[in-house]
Amino acid sequence: MEFDELCDKCEEWMQPYLDRELDDAERAEAEKHLEGCGYCRKRYRFEESLRIFVRHVCSEEMPPELKQKLAALRTPL
Amino acid sequence: MSEVTPTEPQRLATEARDRVRFEEEALELSDQVYRVARRLVGSREEAEDLMQETYARAFRSWRSYTPGTNLRAWLLRILTNLNIDRGRRKQRSPEMQPLEEGDYFLYNRLEESSREPRSDQDAVVDRLSQDDVVGALSAVPHDFRDVLVLVDIGDFTYQDAAQILDIPIGTVMSRLHRGRRILKTALADQAVGG
């Protein structure tokens, strides 16, 4: 089956599932559905790789001089 | 000079040790805090100022941190409060309500516009540059973006994000939901044209 009423529910779960915020029972249900449903599995893989991509390109390293400036703010002993 | 009881030097030594440990732990987390800070504000300069203000305040009020709790979340709570205080509201020009589509909007748009079958990962990476994504994220309205950055860039739980921003967890979830939809709608425009 390509699409059923569970897929609507799956769209609701998808983000909390990726956020690891579902409880055990919900996660088990979501995983069972993903295993059997190509429609949702494709979207799951996409959403997961989008998440990783966004995090990767939006992560900017801290300038090393800033770290020194922060360390200089420490209370002198 | 005040009278120092025999236990006082000991107490001071313990306090100094605790403070040094706190400062070291806070500094170790600074790279991670910066990654979040950088996406909460528009420029590197602002992020650097905000980090310095945050660490100055954290080092001053280190006693209010409870050891064993999430220090990264504690630091970000200071940082987000300072960010809100420092006239962020000023910049809040009459904000346009951004266009928002469904959760799978970006996927569907990419799928529609893709001629040959290709892997999903390539479809995103090939069509979007770093500037596209950073630009789209910075265009998400502040309230939504704060949550989005904490959860998606900072990898905080909903509960942590709720505590950092001092909002109910249900509000975290709804802002995250909307923020991601707004982001994906903007990314779809970048990837396949508006």
mmCIF file of C-alpha atoms in Angstrom:
data_model
loop_
_atom_site.group_PDB
_atom_site.id
_atom_site.type_symbol
_atom_site.label_atom_id
_atom_site.label_comp_id
_atom_site.label_asym_id
_atom_site.label_seq_id
_atom_site.Cartn_x
_atom_site.Cartn_y
_atom_site.Cartn_z
ATOM 1 C CA MET A 1 0.000 0.000 0.000
ATOM 2 C CA GLU A 2 1.431 3.368 -0.997
ATOM 3 C CA PHE A 3 -0.638 5.667 1.184
ATOM 4 C CA ASP A 4 -3.151 5.142 3.928
ATOM 5 C CA GLU A 5 -4.654 7.086 6.798
ATOM 6 C CA LEU A 6 -1.605 6.212 8.927
ATOM 7 C CA CYS A 7 0.524 8.363 6.630
ATOM 8 C CA ASP A 8 -1.318 11.475 7.779
ATOM 9 C CA LYS A 9 -0.535 10.542 11.340
ATOM 10 C CA CYS A 10 3.031 9.839 10.312
ATOM 11 C CA GLU A 11 3.426 13.377 9.043
ATOM 12 C CA GLU A 12 2.420 14.539 12.517
ATOM 13 C CA TRP A 13 4.991 12.258 14.110
ATOM 14 C CA MET A 14 7.812 12.847 11.727
ATOM 15 C CA GLN A 15 9.331 15.924 13.357
ATOM 16 C CA PRO A 16 9.041 14.752 16.991
ATOM 17 C CA TYR A 17 10.362 11.381 15.840
ATOM 18 C CA LEU A 18 13.432 13.045 14.325
ATOM 19 C CA ASP A 19 13.745 15.137 17.487
ATOM 20 C CA ARG A 20 13.741 11.928 19.579
ATOM 21 C CA GLU A 21 10.776 13.292 21.501
ATOM 22 C CA LEU A 22 8.267 10.443 21.038
ATOM 23 C CA ASP A 23 7.621 8.075 23.893
ATOM 24 C CA ASP A 24 8.502 4.399 23.512
ATOM 25 C CA ALA A 25 5.072 3.293 22.327
ATOM 26 C CA GLU A 26 4.752 6.103 19.785
ATOM 27 C CA ARG A 27 8.264 5.503 18.504
ATOM 28 C CA ALA A 28 7.608 1.792 18.073
ATOM 29 C CA GLU A 29 4.434 2.555 16.161
ATOM 30 C CA ALA A 30 6.175 5.115 13.963
ATOM 31 C CA GLU A 31 9.037 2.713 13.215
ATOM 32 C CA LYS A 32 6.679 -0.104 12.392
ATOM 33 C CA HIS A 33 4.858 2.140 9.979
ATOM 34 C CA LEU A 34 8.072 3.444 8.403
ATOM 35 C CA GLU A 35 9.267 -0.100 7.843
ATOM 36 C CA GLY A 36 6.208 -0.979 5.825
ATOM 37 C CA CYS A 37 5.527 2.285 4.020
ATOM 38 C CA GLY A 38 7.737 3.468 1.168
ATOM 39 C CA TYR A 39 5.902 6.792 0.915
ATOM 40 C CA CYS A 40 6.765 7.792 4.488
ATOM 41 C CA ARG A 41 10.210 6.174 4.442
ATOM 42 C CA LYS A 42 11.311 8.328 1.503
ATOM 43 C CA ARG A 43 10.091 11.429 3.300
ATOM 44 C CA TYR A 44 11.725 10.361 6.535
ATOM 45 C CA ARG A 45 15.083 9.940 4.810
ATOM 46 C CA PHE A 46 14.693 13.314 3.156
ATOM 47 C CA GLU A 47 13.746 15.108 6.371
ATOM 48 C CA GLU A 48 16.647 13.491 8.183
ATOM 49 C CA SER A 49 19.217 14.478 5.573
ATOM 50 C CA LEU A 50 17.761 17.993 5.379
ATOM 51 C CA ARG A 51 18.176 18.314 9.143
ATOM 52 C CA ILE A 52 21.816 17.219 8.979
ATOM 53 C CA PHE A 53 22.493 19.493 6.007
ATOM 54 C CA VAL A 54 20.946 22.570 7.661
ATOM 55 C CA ARG A 55 22.840 21.959 10.888
ATOM 56 C CA HIS A 56 26.077 21.480 9.002
ATOM 57 C CA VAL A 57 25.882 24.600 6.835
ATOM 58 C CA CYS A 58 24.566 26.792 9.686
ATOM 59 C CA SER A 59 27.324 25.829 12.115
ATOM 60 C CA GLU A 60 29.975 28.492 12.172
ATOM 61 C CA GLU A 61 33.121 27.997 14.199
ATOM 62 C CA MET A 62 33.891 30.464 16.943
ATOM 63 C CA PRO A 63 36.758 32.825 16.079
ATOM 64 C CA PRO A 64 39.788 31.838 18.215
ATOM 65 C CA GLU A 65 40.294 35.459 19.380
ATOM 66 C CA LEU A 66 36.835 35.407 20.890
ATOM 67 C CA LYS A 67 37.727 32.431 23.039
ATOM 68 C CA GLN A 68 40.682 34.387 24.373
ATOM 69 C CA LYS A 69 38.461 37.388 25.079
ATOM 70 C CA LEU A 70 36.027 35.173 26.987
ATOM 71 C CA ALA A 71 38.839 33.625 29.023
ATOM 72 C CA ALA A 72 40.017 37.141 29.904
ATOM 73 C CA LEU A 73 36.622 37.794 31.529
ATOM 74 C CA ARG A 74 37.315 35.251 34.251
ATOM 75 C CA THR A 75 37.604 36.508 37.789
ATOM 76 C CA PRO A 76 41.289 37.022 38.587
ATOM 77 C CA LEU A 77 42.549 34.664 41.266
ATOM 78 C CA MET B 1 39.931 43.923 57.984
ATOM 79 C CA SER B 2 37.340 41.506 59.274
ATOM 80 C CA GLU B 3 38.109 38.716 61.650
ATOM 81 C CA VAL B 4 38.725 35.485 59.874
ATOM 82 C CA THR B 5 37.532 32.389 61.674
ATOM 83 C CA PRO B 6 39.602 29.246 61.299
ATOM 84 C CA THR B 7 37.119 27.826 58.831
ATOM 85 C CA GLU B 8 36.962 30.965 56.709
ATOM 86 C CA PRO B 9 40.174 30.400 54.699
ATOM 87 C CA GLN B 10 38.970 26.899 54.017
ATOM 88 C CA ARG B 11 35.606 28.146 52.863
ATOM 89 C CA LEU B 12 37.259 30.716 50.604
ATOM 90 C CA ALA B 13 39.561 28.093 49.137
ATOM 91 C CA THR B 14 36.628 25.811 48.388
ATOM 92 C CA GLU B 15 34.702 28.634 46.816
ATOM 93 C CA ALA B 16 37.673 29.652 44.666
ATOM 94 C CA ARG B 17 38.063 26.071 43.512
ATOM 95 C CA ASP B 18 34.364 25.787 42.640
ATOM 96 C CA ARG B 19 34.474 29.055 40.767
ATOM 97 C CA VAL B 20 37.521 28.060 38.736
ATOM 98 C CA ARG B 21 35.871 24.773 37.861
ATOM 99 C CA PHE B 22 32.708 26.588 36.806
ATOM 100 C CA GLU B 23 34.658 29.012 34.635
ATOM 101 C CA GLU B 24 36.581 26.230 32.969
ATOM 102 C CA GLU B 25 33.454 24.230 32.219
ATOM 103 C CA ALA B 26 31.693 27.301 30.848
ATOM 104 C CA LEU B 27 34.657 28.099 28.593
ATOM 105 C CA GLU B 28 34.778 24.531 27.318
ATOM 106 C CA LEU B 29 31.187 24.941 26.164
ATOM 107 C CA SER B 30 31.812 28.268 24.455
ATOM 108 C CA ASP B 31 32.194 26.773 20.951
ATOM 109 C CA GLN B 32 28.801 25.137 21.251
ATOM 110 C CA VAL B 33 27.212 28.240 22.743
ATOM 111 C CA TYR B 34 28.672 30.352 19.938
ATOM 112 C CA ARG B 35 27.217 28.122 17.224
ATOM 113 C CA VAL B 36 23.756 28.826 18.594
ATOM 114 C CA ALA B 37 24.469 32.509 19.301
ATOM 115 C CA ARG B 38 25.686 33.071 15.775
ATOM 116 C CA ARG B 39 22.336 32.001 14.314
ATOM 117 C CA LEU B 40 20.242 33.920 16.812
ATOM 118 C CA VAL B 41 21.640 37.229 15.587
ATOM 119 C CA GLY B 42 22.335 38.736 12.195
ATOM 120 C CA SER B 43 26.079 39.301 12.232
ATOM 121 C CA ARG B 44 29.294 37.878 13.587
ATOM 122 C CA GLU B 45 29.982 41.125 15.462
ATOM 123 C CA GLU B 46 26.640 40.921 17.259
ATOM 124 C CA ALA B 47 27.308 37.280 18.132
ATOM 125 C CA GLU B 48 30.716 38.167 19.559
ATOM 126 C CA ASP B 49 29.298 41.020 21.656
ATOM 127 C CA LEU B 50 26.518 38.822 22.907
ATOM 128 C CA MET B 51 28.958 36.056 23.850
ATOM 129 C CA GLN B 52 31.115 38.479 25.814
ATOM 130 C CA GLU B 53 28.137 39.944 27.649
ATOM 131 C CA THR B 54 26.884 36.438 28.383
ATOM 132 C CA TYR B 55 30.174 35.176 29.749
ATOM 133 C CA ALA B 56 30.751 38.350 31.782
ATOM 134 C CA ARG B 57 27.348 37.887 33.389
ATOM 135 C CA ALA B 58 27.812 34.128 33.837
ATOM 136 C CA PHE B 59 31.163 34.610 35.572
ATOM 137 C CA ARG B 60 29.624 37.241 37.853
ATOM 138 C CA SER B 61 26.611 35.167 38.811
ATOM 139 C CA TRP B 62 28.175 31.714 38.815
ATOM 140 C CA ARG B 63 26.781 31.034 42.284
ATOM 141 C CA SER B 64 23.259 30.885 40.913
ATOM 142 C CA TYR B 65 24.188 27.896 38.723
ATOM 143 C CA THR B 66 23.285 24.553 40.323
ATOM 144 C CA PRO B 67 26.158 22.101 39.740
ATOM 145 C CA GLY B 68 25.065 18.968 37.939
ATOM 146 C CA THR B 69 22.379 20.719 35.902
ATOM 147 C CA ASN B 70 22.700 21.541 32.210
ATOM 148 C CA LEU B 71 25.334 24.286 32.059
ATOM 149 C CA ARG B 72 24.995 24.802 28.315
ATOM 150 C CA ALA B 73 21.266 25.470 28.755
ATOM 151 C CA TRP B 74 22.020 27.784 31.690
ATOM 152 C CA LEU B 75 24.439 29.813 29.567
ATOM 153 C CA LEU B 76 21.981 29.989 26.694
ATOM 154 C CA ARG B 77 19.259 31.178 28.988
ATOM 155 C CA ILE B 78 21.453 34.148 29.911
ATOM 156 C CA LEU B 79 22.307 34.673 26.271
ATOM 157 C CA THR B 80 18.748 34.617 24.956
ATOM 158 C CA ASN B 81 17.604 36.977 27.736
ATOM 159 C CA LEU B 82 20.388 39.411 26.883
ATOM 160 C CA ASN B 83 19.541 39.116 23.215
ATOM 161 C CA ILE B 84 15.933 40.011 23.886
ATOM 162 C CA ASP B 85 16.970 42.856 26.205
ATOM 163 C CA ARG B 86 19.411 44.445 23.829
ATOM 164 C CA GLY B 87 16.810 46.063 21.706
ATOM 165 C CA ARG B 88 16.000 43.143 19.536
ATOM 166 C CA ARG B 89 12.438 44.399 19.753
ATOM 167 C CA LYS B 90 13.605 47.586 18.109
ATOM 168 C CA GLN B 91 14.499 45.693 14.980
ATOM 169 C CA ARG B 92 11.114 44.130 14.967
ATOM 170 C CA SER B 93 9.776 46.131 12.111
ATOM 171 C CA PRO B 94 6.189 45.326 11.246
ATOM 172 C CA GLU B 95 6.884 41.762 10.421
ATOM 173 C CA MET B 96 5.321 40.261 7.387
ATOM 174 C CA GLN B 97 3.631 36.988 8.038
ATOM 175 C CA PRO B 98 5.842 34.624 6.079
ATOM 176 C CA LEU B 99 4.410 32.120 3.727
ATOM 177 C CA GLU B 100 4.026 28.743 5.313
ATOM 178 C CA GLU B 101 3.284 25.431 3.644
ATOM 179 C CA GLY B 102 3.023 21.834 4.850
ATOM 180 C CA ASP B 103 5.766 19.722 6.398
ATOM 181 C CA TYR B 104 6.563 17.917 3.164
ATOM 182 C CA PHE B 105 6.419 21.020 0.982
ATOM 183 C CA LEU B 106 10.135 21.112 0.195
ATOM 184 C CA TYR B 107 10.250 17.391 -0.503
ATOM 185 C CA ASN B 108 7.254 17.596 -2.794
ATOM 186 C CA ARG B 109 8.616 20.604 -4.657
ATOM 187 C CA LEU B 110 11.962 18.918 -5.229
ATOM 188 C CA GLU B 111 10.268 15.740 -6.320
ATOM 189 C CA GLU B 112 8.004 17.544 -8.773
ATOM 190 C CA SER B 113 10.863 19.446 -10.335
ATOM 191 C CA SER B 114 13.288 16.542 -10.515
ATOM 192 C CA ARG B 115 13.507 14.959 -13.942
ATOM 193 C CA GLU B 116 15.543 11.932 -13.189
ATOM 194 C CA PRO B 117 15.393 9.828 -10.044
ATOM 195 C CA ARG B 118 18.155 10.783 -7.657
ATOM 196 C CA SER B 119 18.914 10.299 -4.034
ATOM 197 C CA ASP B 120 17.129 12.636 -1.672
ATOM 198 C CA GLN B 121 20.314 13.811 -0.025
ATOM 199 C CA ASP B 122 21.817 14.892 -3.346
ATOM 200 C CA ALA B 123 18.635 16.693 -4.246
ATOM 201 C CA VAL B 124 19.008 18.995 -1.242
ATOM 202 C CA VAL B 125 22.744 19.411 -1.240
ATOM 203 C CA ASP B 126 22.994 20.078 -4.979
ATOM 204 C CA ARG B 127 20.363 22.726 -5.088
ATOM 205 C CA LEU B 128 20.976 24.744 -1.975
ATOM 206 C CA SER B 129 24.083 26.676 -1.088
ATOM 207 C CA GLN B 130 25.192 27.559 2.400
ATOM 208 C CA ASP B 131 24.134 31.163 1.753
ATOM 209 C CA ASP B 132 20.660 30.007 0.720
ATOM 210 C CA VAL B 133 20.144 28.131 3.965
ATOM 211 C CA VAL B 134 21.712 30.745 6.247
ATOM 212 C CA GLY B 135 19.696 33.466 4.485
ATOM 213 C CA ALA B 136 16.453 31.511 4.731
ATOM 214 C CA LEU B 137 17.028 30.789 8.423
ATOM 215 C CA SER B 138 17.800 34.419 9.228
ATOM 216 C CA ALA B 139 14.553 35.459 7.510
ATOM 217 C CA VAL B 140 12.458 33.290 9.838
ATOM 218 C CA PRO B 141 10.785 35.634 12.385
ATOM 219 C CA HIS B 142 12.609 35.806 15.733
ATOM 220 C CA ASP B 143 10.165 33.932 17.938
ATOM 221 C CA PHE B 144 10.158 30.945 15.606
ATOM 222 C CA ARG B 145 13.838 31.187 14.820
ATOM 223 C CA ASP B 146 14.922 31.143 18.478
ATOM 224 C CA VAL B 147 13.251 27.774 18.963
ATOM 225 C CA LEU B 148 14.431 26.449 15.617
ATOM 226 C CA VAL B 149 18.043 27.397 16.336
ATOM 227 C CA LEU B 150 17.999 25.917 19.848
ATOM 228 C CA VAL B 151 16.542 22.589 18.710
ATOM 229 C CA ASP B 152 17.955 22.170 15.199
ATOM 230 C CA ILE B 153 21.375 23.809 15.551
ATOM 231 C CA GLY B 154 21.864 23.519 19.319
ATOM 232 C CA ASP B 155 20.346 20.028 19.614
ATOM 233 C CA PHE B 156 18.396 20.976 22.722
ATOM 234 C CA THR B 157 15.352 18.993 23.825
ATOM 235 C CA TYR B 158 11.924 20.639 23.770
ATOM 236 C CA GLN B 159 12.107 20.798 27.560
ATOM 237 C CA ASP B 160 15.472 22.571 27.537
ATOM 238 C CA ALA B 161 14.289 25.016 24.885
ATOM 239 C CA ALA B 162 11.191 25.748 26.989
ATOM 240 C CA GLN B 163 13.342 26.511 30.029
ATOM 241 C CA ILE B 164 15.858 28.587 28.111
ATOM 242 C CA LEU B 165 13.169 30.754 26.541
ATOM 243 C CA ASP B 166 10.859 30.613 29.564
ATOM 244 C CA ILE B 167 7.866 29.519 27.519
ATOM 245 C CA PRO B 168 5.600 26.456 27.848
ATOM 246 C CA ILE B 169 6.696 23.296 26.062
ATOM 247 C CA GLY B 170 3.540 23.401 23.929
ATOM 248 C CA THR B 171 4.643 26.798 22.647
ATOM 249 C CA VAL B 172 8.079 25.357 21.820
ATOM 250 C CA MET B 173 6.409 22.636 19.781
ATOM 251 C CA SER B 174 4.082 24.927 17.902
ATOM 252 C CA ARG B 175 6.793 27.504 17.149
ATOM 253 C CA LEU B 176 9.156 24.779 16.026
ATOM 254 C CA HIS B 177 6.501 23.313 13.801
ATOM 255 C CA ARG B 178 5.723 26.655 12.206
ATOM 256 C CA GLY B 179 9.360 27.744 12.080
ATOM 257 C CA ARG B 180 10.359 24.634 10.161
ATOM 258 C CA ARG B 181 7.505 25.062 7.726
ATOM 259 C CA ILE B 182 8.479 28.687 7.119
ATOM 260 C CA LEU B 183 12.097 27.651 6.601
ATOM 261 C CA LYS B 184 11.183 24.882 4.178
ATOM 262 C CA THR B 185 8.911 27.147 2.195
ATOM 263 C CA ALA B 186 11.781 29.620 1.805
ATOM 264 C CA LEU B 187 14.208 26.819 0.891
ATOM 265 C CA ALA B 188 11.811 25.512 -1.741
ATOM 266 C CA ASP B 189 11.784 28.976 -3.324
ATOM 267 C CA GLN B 190 15.581 28.974 -3.367
ATOM 268 C CA ALA B 191 15.832 25.433 -4.694
ATOM 269 C CA VAL B 192 13.216 25.445 -7.414
ATOM 270 C CA GLY B 193 12.157 29.060 -7.754
ATOM 271 C CA GLY B 194 9.200 30.799 -6.202
#
